[in-house]
Amino acid sequence: MQTQVEQDDRLNTEGSDRLAHTLFVNCGRALAQAVDEQDLLQSVCNALVNNCGFRLAWVGLTEPGTSNSIRLVAQAGDQDGFLQEPGCSETPATMAIEGGETCWIKAIADSPLVVPIRAAALKRGYTSALSLPPQI
């Protein structure tokens, strides 16, 4: 007999597996159908929001010669001006870029890493954030 924790872990793993499969299928489709880089990036953002349950997805590129100046190049979802708020497009993303590792903020309300964006995120109902570093 499984404990509640074991059952929750199994359900979270199954959900993660389904999400990974959905991401793989949708991103593969976007790659196959893209006419250029901009179209690909926009299609991936659209897939994350429309097919994978994310409320907001965006892609930013660092400006040449900098590690923390990020230029928004594609976005989809319910942002209500979030990405235009000071620091909102950069805080977790900058951490991912500078550290070269995924920055996953599981609870925005409790994380000291997102103090600059906490009020803006919570105002919009955002509870977590995931930023992936660029892979070369």
PDB file of C-alpha atoms in Angstrom:
ATOM      1  CA  MET A   1       0.000   0.000   0.000  1.00  0.00           C
ATOM      2  CA  GLN A   2       1.359   3.437  -0.987  1.00  0.00           C
ATOM      3  CA  THR A   3       1.610   6.332   1.400  1.00  0.00           C
ATOM      4  CA  GLN A   4       0.034   9.650   0.425  1.00  0.00           C
ATOM      5  CA  VAL A   5       3.498  11.141  -0.216  1.00  0.00           C
ATOM      6  CA  GLU A   6       4.447   8.240  -2.526  1.00  0.00           C
ATOM      7  CA  GLN A   7       1.138   8.594  -4.354  1.00  0.00           C
ATOM      8  CA  ASP A   8       1.603  12.370  -4.731  1.00  0.00           C
ATOM      9  CA  ASP A   9       5.151  11.833  -6.034  1.00  0.00           C
ATOM     10  CA  ARG A  10       3.869   9.287  -8.563  1.00  0.00           C
ATOM     11  CA  LEU A  11       1.150  11.661  -9.727  1.00  0.00           C
ATOM     12  CA  ASN A  12       3.656  14.528 -10.013  1.00  0.00           C
ATOM     13  CA  THR A  13       5.999  12.299 -12.027  1.00  0.00           C
ATOM     14  CA  GLU A  14       3.173  11.183 -14.305  1.00  0.00           C
ATOM     15  CA  GLY A  15       2.140  14.811 -14.782  1.00  0.00           C
ATOM     16  CA  SER A  16       5.739  15.749 -15.546  1.00  0.00           C
ATOM     17  CA  ASP A  17       6.013  12.897 -18.033  1.00  0.00           C
ATOM     18  CA  ARG A  18       2.819  14.019 -19.792  1.00  0.00           C
ATOM     19  CA  LEU A  19       4.020  17.608 -19.843  1.00  0.00           C
ATOM     20  CA  ALA A  20       7.421  16.571 -21.237  1.00  0.00           C
ATOM     21  CA  HIS A  21       5.718  14.534 -23.960  1.00  0.00           C
ATOM     22  CA  THR A  22       3.370  17.405 -24.826  1.00  0.00           C
ATOM     23  CA  LEU A  23       6.303  19.836 -24.931  1.00  0.00           C
ATOM     24  CA  PHE A  24       8.315  17.486 -27.130  1.00  0.00           C
ATOM     25  CA  VAL A  25       5.468  16.956 -29.599  1.00  0.00           C
ATOM     26  CA  ASN A  26       4.482  20.627 -29.808  1.00  0.00           C
ATOM     27  CA  CYS A  27       8.018  21.975 -30.005  1.00  0.00           C
ATOM     28  CA  GLY A  28       8.880  19.386 -32.640  1.00  0.00           C
ATOM     29  CA  ARG A  29       5.855  20.466 -34.651  1.00  0.00           C
ATOM     30  CA  ALA A  30       6.863  24.123 -34.275  1.00  0.00           C
ATOM     31  CA  LEU A  31      10.390  23.316 -35.448  1.00  0.00           C
ATOM     32  CA  ALA A  32       9.121  21.410 -38.480  1.00  0.00           C
ATOM     33  CA  GLN A  33       6.728  24.180 -39.504  1.00  0.00           C
ATOM     34  CA  ALA A  34       8.818  27.267 -38.712  1.00  0.00           C
ATOM     35  CA  VAL A  35       9.767  29.512 -41.607  1.00  0.00           C
ATOM     36  CA  ASP A  36      12.457  31.385 -39.649  1.00  0.00           C
ATOM     37  CA  GLU A  37      13.868  31.782 -36.143  1.00  0.00           C
ATOM     38  CA  GLN A  38      11.287  34.372 -35.079  1.00  0.00           C
ATOM     39  CA  ASP A  39       8.437  32.124 -36.230  1.00  0.00           C
ATOM     40  CA  LEU A  40       9.948  29.191 -34.322  1.00  0.00           C
ATOM     41  CA  LEU A  41      10.312  31.149 -31.085  1.00  0.00           C
ATOM     42  CA  GLN A  42       6.769  32.516 -31.328  1.00  0.00           C
ATOM     43  CA  SER A  43       5.377  29.044 -32.106  1.00  0.00           C
ATOM     44  CA  VAL A  44       7.125  27.567 -29.064  1.00  0.00           C
ATOM     45  CA  CYS A  45       5.678  30.303 -26.815  1.00  0.00           C
ATOM     46  CA  ASN A  46       2.227  29.709 -28.301  1.00  0.00           C
ATOM     47  CA  ALA A  47       2.538  25.939 -27.735  1.00  0.00           C
ATOM     48  CA  LEU A  48       3.590  26.409 -24.108  1.00  0.00           C
ATOM     49  CA  VAL A  49       0.539  28.560 -23.420  1.00  0.00           C
ATOM     50  CA  ASN A  50      -2.059  26.922 -25.676  1.00  0.00           C
ATOM     51  CA  ASN A  51      -1.110  23.261 -25.239  1.00  0.00           C
ATOM     52  CA  CYS A  52       0.941  22.899 -22.076  1.00  0.00           C
ATOM     53  CA  GLY A  53      -0.940  24.930 -19.490  1.00  0.00           C
ATOM     54  CA  PHE A  54       1.489  27.796 -18.963  1.00  0.00           C
ATOM     55  CA  ARG A  55      -0.106  31.216 -18.398  1.00  0.00           C
ATOM     56  CA  LEU A  56       2.841  33.157 -19.816  1.00  0.00           C
ATOM     57  CA  ALA A  57       5.783  32.108 -21.949  1.00  0.00           C
ATOM     58  CA  TRP A  58       8.443  34.340 -23.392  1.00  0.00           C
ATOM     59  CA  VAL A  59      11.839  34.167 -25.001  1.00  0.00           C
ATOM     60  CA  GLY A  60      14.471  36.794 -24.469  1.00  0.00           C
ATOM     61  CA  LEU A  61      17.910  37.104 -25.968  1.00  0.00           C
ATOM     62  CA  THR A  62      20.833  38.778 -24.303  1.00  0.00           C
ATOM     63  CA  GLU A  63      22.209  41.826 -25.993  1.00  0.00           C
ATOM     64  CA  PRO A  64      25.690  41.312 -27.485  1.00  0.00           C
ATOM     65  CA  GLY A  65      28.434  41.908 -24.943  1.00  0.00           C
ATOM     66  CA  THR A  66      26.121  41.718 -21.923  1.00  0.00           C
ATOM     67  CA  SER A  67      24.826  38.973 -19.680  1.00  0.00           C
ATOM     68  CA  ASN A  68      21.942  40.805 -18.062  1.00  0.00           C
ATOM     69  CA  SER A  69      20.387  43.016 -20.726  1.00  0.00           C
ATOM     70  CA  ILE A  70      17.580  40.928 -22.153  1.00  0.00           C
ATOM     71  CA  ARG A  71      15.583  41.787 -25.264  1.00  0.00           C
ATOM     72  CA  LEU A  72      12.097  40.264 -25.566  1.00  0.00           C
ATOM     73  CA  VAL A  73      11.773  38.487 -28.924  1.00  0.00           C
ATOM     74  CA  ALA A  74       8.630  36.352 -28.537  1.00  0.00           C
ATOM     75  CA  GLN A  75       5.832  35.981 -25.992  1.00  0.00           C
ATOM     76  CA  ALA A  76       2.414  34.457 -25.555  1.00  0.00           C
ATOM     77  CA  GLY A  77      -0.131  34.403 -22.791  1.00  0.00           C
ATOM     78  CA  ASP A  78      -1.714  36.512 -20.130  1.00  0.00           C
ATOM     79  CA  GLN A  79       0.923  39.025 -19.146  1.00  0.00           C
ATOM     80  CA  ASP A  80      -1.155  42.163 -18.492  1.00  0.00           C
ATOM     81  CA  GLY A  81       1.941  44.339 -18.813  1.00  0.00           C
ATOM     82  CA  PHE A  82       4.034  42.087 -16.576  1.00  0.00           C
ATOM     83  CA  LEU A  83       7.061  42.018 -18.867  1.00  0.00           C
ATOM     84  CA  GLN A  84       7.107  45.817 -19.024  1.00  0.00           C
ATOM     85  CA  GLU A  85       7.357  46.175 -15.239  1.00  0.00           C
ATOM     86  CA  PRO A  86      10.874  46.999 -14.012  1.00  0.00           C
ATOM     87  CA  GLY A  87      12.891  43.819 -13.557  1.00  0.00           C
ATOM     88  CA  CYS A  88      10.065  41.415 -14.401  1.00  0.00           C
ATOM     89  CA  SER A  89      11.607  40.136 -17.584  1.00  0.00           C
ATOM     90  CA  GLU A  90      15.059  39.859 -16.085  1.00  0.00           C
ATOM     91  CA  THR A  91      15.174  38.595 -12.494  1.00  0.00           C
ATOM     92  CA  PRO A  92      14.824  34.774 -12.897  1.00  0.00           C
ATOM     93  CA  ALA A  93      16.090  34.926 -16.485  1.00  0.00           C
ATOM     94  CA  THR A  94      19.272  36.736 -15.453  1.00  0.00           C
ATOM     95  CA  MET A  95      19.882  34.140 -12.744  1.00  0.00           C
ATOM     96  CA  ALA A  96      19.549  31.350 -15.334  1.00  0.00           C
ATOM     97  CA  ILE A  97      21.841  33.078 -17.821  1.00  0.00           C
ATOM     98  CA  GLU A  98      24.526  34.008 -15.301  1.00  0.00           C
ATOM     99  CA  GLY A  99      24.462  30.629 -13.554  1.00  0.00           C
ATOM    100  CA  GLY A 100      24.048  28.587 -16.719  1.00  0.00           C
ATOM    101  CA  GLU A 101      21.418  26.510 -14.931  1.00  0.00           C
ATOM    102  CA  THR A 102      17.646  26.314 -14.774  1.00  0.00           C
ATOM    103  CA  CYS A 103      16.130  28.794 -12.338  1.00  0.00           C
ATOM    104  CA  TRP A 104      12.906  27.322 -10.979  1.00  0.00           C
ATOM    105  CA  ILE A 105      11.067  29.452  -8.457  1.00  0.00           C
ATOM    106  CA  LYS A 106       8.464  27.055  -7.066  1.00  0.00           C
ATOM    107  CA  ALA A 107       6.800  29.592  -4.774  1.00  0.00           C
ATOM    108  CA  ILE A 108       7.109  33.250  -5.737  1.00  0.00           C
ATOM    109  CA  ALA A 109       5.427  34.258  -2.489  1.00  0.00           C
ATOM    110  CA  ASP A 110       8.210  32.671  -0.410  1.00  0.00           C
ATOM    111  CA  SER A 111      11.348  33.047  -2.513  1.00  0.00           C
ATOM    112  CA  PRO A 112      13.948  35.665  -1.576  1.00  0.00           C
ATOM    113  CA  LEU A 113      15.273  35.409  -5.147  1.00  0.00           C
ATOM    114  CA  VAL A 114      12.332  37.284  -6.658  1.00  0.00           C
ATOM    115  CA  VAL A 115      11.734  40.120  -4.215  1.00  0.00           C
ATOM    116  CA  PRO A 116      11.946  42.755  -7.017  1.00  0.00           C
ATOM    117  CA  ILE A 117       9.118  41.098  -8.977  1.00  0.00           C
ATOM    118  CA  ARG A 118       7.061  39.508  -6.200  1.00  0.00           C
ATOM    119  CA  ALA A 119       4.319  42.154  -5.968  1.00  0.00           C
ATOM    120  CA  ALA A 120       3.862  42.379  -9.751  1.00  0.00           C
ATOM    121  CA  ALA A 121       3.767  38.578 -10.109  1.00  0.00           C
ATOM    122  CA  LEU A 122       1.365  37.955  -7.231  1.00  0.00           C
ATOM    123  CA  LYS A 123      -0.901  40.786  -8.401  1.00  0.00           C
ATOM    124  CA  ARG A 124      -1.380  38.816 -11.629  1.00  0.00           C
ATOM    125  CA  GLY A 125      -1.785  35.469  -9.891  1.00  0.00           C
ATOM    126  CA  TYR A 126       1.587  34.054 -10.932  1.00  0.00           C
ATOM    127  CA  THR A 127       2.760  31.556  -8.331  1.00  0.00           C
ATOM    128  CA  SER A 128       5.920  30.123  -9.877  1.00  0.00           C
ATOM    129  CA  ALA A 129       8.502  30.871 -12.542  1.00  0.00           C
ATOM    130  CA  LEU A 130      10.816  28.782 -14.677  1.00  0.00           C
ATOM    131  CA  SER A 131      13.742  30.237 -16.590  1.00  0.00           C
ATOM    132  CA  LEU A 132      15.955  28.125 -18.800  1.00  0.00           C
ATOM    133  CA  PRO A 133      19.465  29.189 -19.738  1.00  0.00           C
ATOM    134  CA  PRO A 134      20.494  29.436 -23.362  1.00  0.00           C
ATOM    135  CA  GLN A 135      22.050  26.223 -24.621  1.00  0.00           C
ATOM    136  CA  ILE A 136      24.817  26.484 -27.154  1.00  0.00           C
TER     137      ILE A 136
END
